[in-house]
Short mmCIF file of C-alpha atoms in Angstrom, two decimals:
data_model
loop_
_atom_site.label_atom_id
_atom_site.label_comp_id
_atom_site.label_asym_id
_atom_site.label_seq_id
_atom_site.Cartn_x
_atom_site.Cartn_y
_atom_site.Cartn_z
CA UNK J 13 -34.92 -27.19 19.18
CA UNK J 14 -37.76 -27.75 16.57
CA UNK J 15 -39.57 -30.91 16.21
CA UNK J 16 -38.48 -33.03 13.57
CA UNK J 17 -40.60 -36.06 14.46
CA UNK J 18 -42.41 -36.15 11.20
CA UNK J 19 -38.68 -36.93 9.83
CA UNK J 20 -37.57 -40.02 11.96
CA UNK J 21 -40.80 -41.19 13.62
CA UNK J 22 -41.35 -42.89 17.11
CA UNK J 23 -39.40 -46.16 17.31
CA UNK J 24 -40.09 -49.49 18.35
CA UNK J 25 -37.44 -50.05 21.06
CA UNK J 26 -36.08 -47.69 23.20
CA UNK J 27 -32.45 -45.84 22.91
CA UNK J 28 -30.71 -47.88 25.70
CA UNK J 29 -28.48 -45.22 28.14
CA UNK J 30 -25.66 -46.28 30.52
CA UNK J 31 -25.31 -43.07 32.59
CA UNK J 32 -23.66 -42.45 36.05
CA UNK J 33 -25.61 -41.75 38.46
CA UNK J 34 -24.26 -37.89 39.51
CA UNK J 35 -25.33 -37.03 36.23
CA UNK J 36 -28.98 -38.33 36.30
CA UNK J 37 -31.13 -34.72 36.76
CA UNK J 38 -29.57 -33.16 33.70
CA UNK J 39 -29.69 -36.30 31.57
CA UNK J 40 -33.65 -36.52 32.56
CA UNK J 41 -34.70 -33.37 31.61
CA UNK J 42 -32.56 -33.71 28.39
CA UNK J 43 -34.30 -37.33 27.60
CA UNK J 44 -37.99 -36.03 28.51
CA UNK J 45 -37.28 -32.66 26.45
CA UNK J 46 -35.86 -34.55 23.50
CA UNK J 47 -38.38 -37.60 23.89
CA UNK J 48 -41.36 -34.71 23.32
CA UNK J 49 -39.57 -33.07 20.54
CA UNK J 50 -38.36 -36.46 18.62
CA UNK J 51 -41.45 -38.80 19.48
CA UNK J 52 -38.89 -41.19 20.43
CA UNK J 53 -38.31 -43.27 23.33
CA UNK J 54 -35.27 -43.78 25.90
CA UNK J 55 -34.52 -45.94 28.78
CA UNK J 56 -31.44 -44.93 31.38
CA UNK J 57 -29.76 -47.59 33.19
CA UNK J 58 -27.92 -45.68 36.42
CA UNK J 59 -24.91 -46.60 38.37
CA UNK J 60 -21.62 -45.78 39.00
CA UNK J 61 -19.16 -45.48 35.89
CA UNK J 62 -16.91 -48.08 36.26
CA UNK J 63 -20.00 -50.79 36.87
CA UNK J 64 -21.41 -49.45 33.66
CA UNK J 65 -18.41 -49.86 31.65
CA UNK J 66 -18.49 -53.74 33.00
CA UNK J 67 -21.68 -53.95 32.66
CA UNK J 68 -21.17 -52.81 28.82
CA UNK J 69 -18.78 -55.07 28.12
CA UNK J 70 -20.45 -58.12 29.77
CA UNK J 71 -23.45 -57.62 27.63
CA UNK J 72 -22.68 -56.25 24.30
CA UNK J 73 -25.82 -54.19 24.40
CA UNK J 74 -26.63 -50.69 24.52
CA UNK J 75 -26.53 -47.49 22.50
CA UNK J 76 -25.19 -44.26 24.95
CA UNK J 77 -22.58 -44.42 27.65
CA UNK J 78 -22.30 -41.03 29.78
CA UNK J 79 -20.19 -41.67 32.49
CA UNK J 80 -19.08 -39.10 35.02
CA UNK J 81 -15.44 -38.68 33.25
CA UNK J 82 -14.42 -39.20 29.67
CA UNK J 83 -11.42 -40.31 30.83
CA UNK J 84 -10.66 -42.98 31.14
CA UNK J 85 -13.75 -44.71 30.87
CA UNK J 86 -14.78 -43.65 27.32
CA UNK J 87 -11.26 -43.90 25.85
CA UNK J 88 -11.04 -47.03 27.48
CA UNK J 89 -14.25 -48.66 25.38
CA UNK J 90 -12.79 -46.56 22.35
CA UNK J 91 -9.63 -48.19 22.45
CA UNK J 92 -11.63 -51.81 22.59
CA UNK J 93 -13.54 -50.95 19.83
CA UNK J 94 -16.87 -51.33 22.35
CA UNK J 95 -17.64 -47.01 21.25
CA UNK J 96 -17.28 -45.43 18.10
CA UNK J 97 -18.11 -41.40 18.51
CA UNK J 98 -17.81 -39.56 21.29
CA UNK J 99 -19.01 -36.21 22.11
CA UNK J 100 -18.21 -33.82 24.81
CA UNK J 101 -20.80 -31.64 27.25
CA UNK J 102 -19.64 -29.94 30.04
CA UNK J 103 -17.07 -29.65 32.64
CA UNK J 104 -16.89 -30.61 36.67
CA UNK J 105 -14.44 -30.72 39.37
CA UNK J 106 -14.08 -31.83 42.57
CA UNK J 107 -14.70 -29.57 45.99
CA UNK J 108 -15.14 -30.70 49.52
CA UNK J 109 -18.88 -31.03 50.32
CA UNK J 110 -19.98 -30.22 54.14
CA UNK J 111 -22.60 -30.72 56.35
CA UNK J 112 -24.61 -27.95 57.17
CA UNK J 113 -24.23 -28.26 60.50
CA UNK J 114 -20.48 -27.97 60.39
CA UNK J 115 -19.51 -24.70 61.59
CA UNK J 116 -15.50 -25.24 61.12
CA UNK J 117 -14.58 -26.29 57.53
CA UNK J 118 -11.30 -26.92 56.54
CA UNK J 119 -9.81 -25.28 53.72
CA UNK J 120 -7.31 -28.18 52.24
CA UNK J 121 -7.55 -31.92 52.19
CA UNK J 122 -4.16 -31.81 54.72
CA UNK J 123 -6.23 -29.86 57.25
CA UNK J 124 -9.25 -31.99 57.22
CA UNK J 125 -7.20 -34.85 57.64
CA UNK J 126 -5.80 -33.28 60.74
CA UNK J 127 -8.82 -32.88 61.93
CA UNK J 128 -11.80 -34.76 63.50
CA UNK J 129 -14.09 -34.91 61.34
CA UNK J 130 -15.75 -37.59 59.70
CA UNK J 131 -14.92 -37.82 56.11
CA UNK J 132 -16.24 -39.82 53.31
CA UNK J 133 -15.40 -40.85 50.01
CA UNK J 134 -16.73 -42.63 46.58
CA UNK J 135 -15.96 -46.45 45.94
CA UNK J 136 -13.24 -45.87 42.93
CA UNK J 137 -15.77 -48.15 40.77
CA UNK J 138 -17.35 -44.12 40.66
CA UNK J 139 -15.69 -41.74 38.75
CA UNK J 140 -15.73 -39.48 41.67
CA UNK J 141 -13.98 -41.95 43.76
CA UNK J 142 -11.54 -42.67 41.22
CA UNK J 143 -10.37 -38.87 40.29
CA UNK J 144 -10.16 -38.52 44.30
CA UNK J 145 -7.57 -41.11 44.37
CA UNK J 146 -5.99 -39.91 41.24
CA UNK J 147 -5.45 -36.18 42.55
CA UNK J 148 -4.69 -37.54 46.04
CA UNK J 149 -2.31 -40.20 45.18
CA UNK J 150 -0.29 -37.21 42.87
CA UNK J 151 0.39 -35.29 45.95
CA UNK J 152 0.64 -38.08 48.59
CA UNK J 153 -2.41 -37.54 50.45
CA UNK J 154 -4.70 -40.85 49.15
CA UNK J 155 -3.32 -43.47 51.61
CA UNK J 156 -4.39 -41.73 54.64
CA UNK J 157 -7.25 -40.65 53.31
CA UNK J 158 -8.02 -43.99 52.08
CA UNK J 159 -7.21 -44.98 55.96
CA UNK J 160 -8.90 -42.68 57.72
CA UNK J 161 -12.52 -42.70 56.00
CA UNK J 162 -14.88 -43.20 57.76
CA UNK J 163 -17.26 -44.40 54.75
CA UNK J 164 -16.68 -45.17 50.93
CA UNK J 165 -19.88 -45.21 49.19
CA UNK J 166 -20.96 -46.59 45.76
CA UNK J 167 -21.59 -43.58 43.92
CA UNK J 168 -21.27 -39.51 44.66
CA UNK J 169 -24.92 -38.81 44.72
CA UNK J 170 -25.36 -41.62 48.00
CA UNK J 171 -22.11 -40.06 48.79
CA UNK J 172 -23.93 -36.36 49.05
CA UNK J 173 -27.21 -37.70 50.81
CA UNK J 174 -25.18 -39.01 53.59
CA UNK J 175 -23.46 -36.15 54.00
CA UNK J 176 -26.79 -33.67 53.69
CA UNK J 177 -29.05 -36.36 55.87
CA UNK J 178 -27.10 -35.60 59.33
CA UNK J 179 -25.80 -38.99 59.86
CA UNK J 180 -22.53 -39.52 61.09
CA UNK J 181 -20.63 -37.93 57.95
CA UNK J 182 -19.36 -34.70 57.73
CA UNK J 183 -17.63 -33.84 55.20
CA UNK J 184 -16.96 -35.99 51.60
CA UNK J 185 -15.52 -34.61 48.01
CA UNK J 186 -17.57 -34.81 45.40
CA UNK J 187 -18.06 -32.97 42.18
CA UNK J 188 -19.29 -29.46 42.40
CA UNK J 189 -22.68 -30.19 40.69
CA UNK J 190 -23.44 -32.70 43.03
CA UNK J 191 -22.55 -30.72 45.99
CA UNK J 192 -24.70 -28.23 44.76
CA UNK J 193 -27.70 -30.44 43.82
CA UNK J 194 -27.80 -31.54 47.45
CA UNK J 195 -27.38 -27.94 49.01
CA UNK J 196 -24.07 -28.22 50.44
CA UNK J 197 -21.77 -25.83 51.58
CA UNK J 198 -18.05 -26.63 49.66
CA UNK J 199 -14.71 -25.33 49.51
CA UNK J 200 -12.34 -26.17 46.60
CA UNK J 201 -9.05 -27.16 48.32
CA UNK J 202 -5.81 -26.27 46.65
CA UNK J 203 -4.92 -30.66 46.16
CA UNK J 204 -7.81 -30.63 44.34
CA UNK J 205 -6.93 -27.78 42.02
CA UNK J 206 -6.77 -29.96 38.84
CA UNK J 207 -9.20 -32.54 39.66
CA UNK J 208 -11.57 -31.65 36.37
CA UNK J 209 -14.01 -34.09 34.75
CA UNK J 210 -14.86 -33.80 30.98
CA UNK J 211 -18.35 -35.27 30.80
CA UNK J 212 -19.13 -36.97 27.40
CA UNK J 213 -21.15 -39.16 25.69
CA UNK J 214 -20.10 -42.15 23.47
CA UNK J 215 -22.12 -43.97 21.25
CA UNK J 216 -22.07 -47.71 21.70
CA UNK J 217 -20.78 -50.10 18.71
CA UNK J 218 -23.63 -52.81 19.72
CA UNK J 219 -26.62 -50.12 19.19
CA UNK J 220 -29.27 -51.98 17.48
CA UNK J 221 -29.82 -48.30 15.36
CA UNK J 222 -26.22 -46.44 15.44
CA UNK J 223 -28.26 -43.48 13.13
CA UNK J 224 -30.95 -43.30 16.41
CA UNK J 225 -28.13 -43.06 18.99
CA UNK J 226 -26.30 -40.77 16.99
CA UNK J 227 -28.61 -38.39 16.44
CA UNK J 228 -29.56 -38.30 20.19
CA UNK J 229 -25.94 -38.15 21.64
CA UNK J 230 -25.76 -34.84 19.14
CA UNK J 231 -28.55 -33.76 20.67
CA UNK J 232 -27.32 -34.39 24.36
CA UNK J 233 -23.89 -32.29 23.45
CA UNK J 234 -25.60 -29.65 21.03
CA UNK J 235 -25.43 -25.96 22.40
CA UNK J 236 -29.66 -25.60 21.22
CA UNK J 237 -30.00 -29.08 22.82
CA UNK J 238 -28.22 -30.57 26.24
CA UNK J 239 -25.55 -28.40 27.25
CA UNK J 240 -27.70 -25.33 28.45
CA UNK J 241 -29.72 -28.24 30.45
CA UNK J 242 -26.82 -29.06 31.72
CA UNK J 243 -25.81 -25.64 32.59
CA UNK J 244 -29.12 -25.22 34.53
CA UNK J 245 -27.34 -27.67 37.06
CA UNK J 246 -24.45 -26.10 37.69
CA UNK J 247 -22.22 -27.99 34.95
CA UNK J 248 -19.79 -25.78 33.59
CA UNK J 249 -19.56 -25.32 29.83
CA UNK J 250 -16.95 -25.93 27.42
CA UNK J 251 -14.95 -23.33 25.86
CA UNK J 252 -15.93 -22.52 22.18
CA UNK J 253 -13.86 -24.37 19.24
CA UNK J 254 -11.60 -21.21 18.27
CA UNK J 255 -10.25 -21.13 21.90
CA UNK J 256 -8.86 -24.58 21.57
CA UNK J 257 -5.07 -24.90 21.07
CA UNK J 258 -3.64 -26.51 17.92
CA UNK J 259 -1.59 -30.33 18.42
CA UNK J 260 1.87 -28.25 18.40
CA UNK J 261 0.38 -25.88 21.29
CA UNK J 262 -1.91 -27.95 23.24
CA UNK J 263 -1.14 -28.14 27.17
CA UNK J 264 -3.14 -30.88 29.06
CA UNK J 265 -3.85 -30.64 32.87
CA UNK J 266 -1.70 -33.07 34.84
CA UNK J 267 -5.22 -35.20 35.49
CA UNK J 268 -4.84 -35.63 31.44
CA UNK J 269 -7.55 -33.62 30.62
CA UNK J 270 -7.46 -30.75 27.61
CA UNK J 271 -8.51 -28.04 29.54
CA UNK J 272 -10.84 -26.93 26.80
CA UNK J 273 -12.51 -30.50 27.05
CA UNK J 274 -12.67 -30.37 23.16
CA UNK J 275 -10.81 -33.38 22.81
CA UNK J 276 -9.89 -35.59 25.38
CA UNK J 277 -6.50 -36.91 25.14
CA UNK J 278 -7.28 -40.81 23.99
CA UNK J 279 -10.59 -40.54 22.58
CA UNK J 280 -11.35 -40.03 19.00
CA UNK J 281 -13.70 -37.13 18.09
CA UNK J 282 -16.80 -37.69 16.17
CA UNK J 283 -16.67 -38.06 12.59
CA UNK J 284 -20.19 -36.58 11.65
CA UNK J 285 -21.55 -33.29 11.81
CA UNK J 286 -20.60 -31.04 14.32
CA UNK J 287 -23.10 -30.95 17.80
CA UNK J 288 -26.01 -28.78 17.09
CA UNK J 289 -25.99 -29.42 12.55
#
């Protein structure tokens, strides 16, 4: 995209970013490119989604939230008032994640339970851990997962080191991006079939300069700005606005996601220009 930082100028205070932690390497090569371009300045706080969205509404500061999932985390703050627009990026889903030293890798979550391998999951603070148990519980698989774990980690990307780093974990489901990232071999198992993630970005109602965030969460979601950084880590892309169903025709996936991740059900679409204006 072409500078424009003659037109807004570097600011005093950085853009504030809650963002969860699976999603750090894309959201750091879209803050450094769009830092150079804008002359401004950004600082990203990390974590898992669900600490971020307490962490949000314990301090009533902040200008971007990008958790792992739109929903429910964004609609959630929408609904309270706590974000105002919210713009979608990309797509993930969930796979099954093994060590490369595992030779025998299960196909399904049912056969990996059956079998002895060690098997971790994400704390459900992390959107990972909380899709898991949403897919799971849907086809009754989560309580003996939940029992048999051998480790439940804070967030997917500690959940993918452990996994990669030849400790005692073998296996663990994360998103796809992340299983990538950390070079690990996955399988999509059929319980996980409709375990999708829309990622988003909302812009927080207690940014100090709602005009700043703005512009850089259209930036983040614009198809000449973020999304083809996010594409370069494996995040899948969002089907174009004339594929998307009308309200009378509109099918959501049983996770509650519109499958063209357009408009999440729950979540108000931005009122301003379109990404990429």
């Amino acid at each position: 995209m072409a500078s424009d930082r003659a037109d807004f100028g570097p600011r005093k205070k950085p853009l504030v970013v809650y963002c969860a932690a699976g999603l750090r390497t894309a959201v750091e090569q879209v803050l450094a490119r769009y830092e150079a371009d804008r002359g401004e300045t950004t600082a990203l706080q990390l974590g898992p989604s669900g600490a971020l969205e307490a962490q949000i509404r314990l301090s009533g500061k902040g200008d971007l939230y990008l958790p792992a999932a739109a929903e429910p985390f964004l609609s959630r703050l929408q609904s309270d008032g706590l974000v105002g627009d919210v713009l979608p990026i990309a797509r993930m889903r969930l796979v099954l994640a093994y060590s490369p030293r595992v030779a025998e890798r299960p196909r399904s979550i049912s056969e990996l339970l059956d079998s002895s391998l060690d098997v971790g999951v994400c704390n459900v603070q992390a959107a990972a851990g909380l899709k898991t148990k949403e897919a799971l519980a849907a086809v009754g698989l989560w309580d003996r997962l939940e029992r048999s774990a051998t480790a439940s980690l804070p967030t997917v990307t500690e959940l993918a080191e452990a996994v990669r780093d030849g400790g005692r974990l073998e296996a663990g489901i994360v998103w796809d991006t992340t299983a990538r990232q950390f070079g690990l071999p996955l399988v999509e198992p059929p319980e996980l079939a409709e375990a999708h993630a829309i990622v988003g970005v909302g812009v927080l109602s207690s940014s100090s300069d709602p005009s700043a965030a703005q512009r850089l969460a259209r930036y983040l979601a614009a198809p000449d700005g973020g999304r083809p950084m996010f594409a370069e880590h494996g995040f899948a892309g969002l089907r174009p606005r004339r594929e998307e169903a009308t309200p009378a025709r509109a099918s959501l996936h049983p996770t509650g996601l519109n499958p063209t991740g357009l408009n999440p059900p729950g979540l108000k679409p931005s009122t301003g220009p379109a990404p990429g204006s």
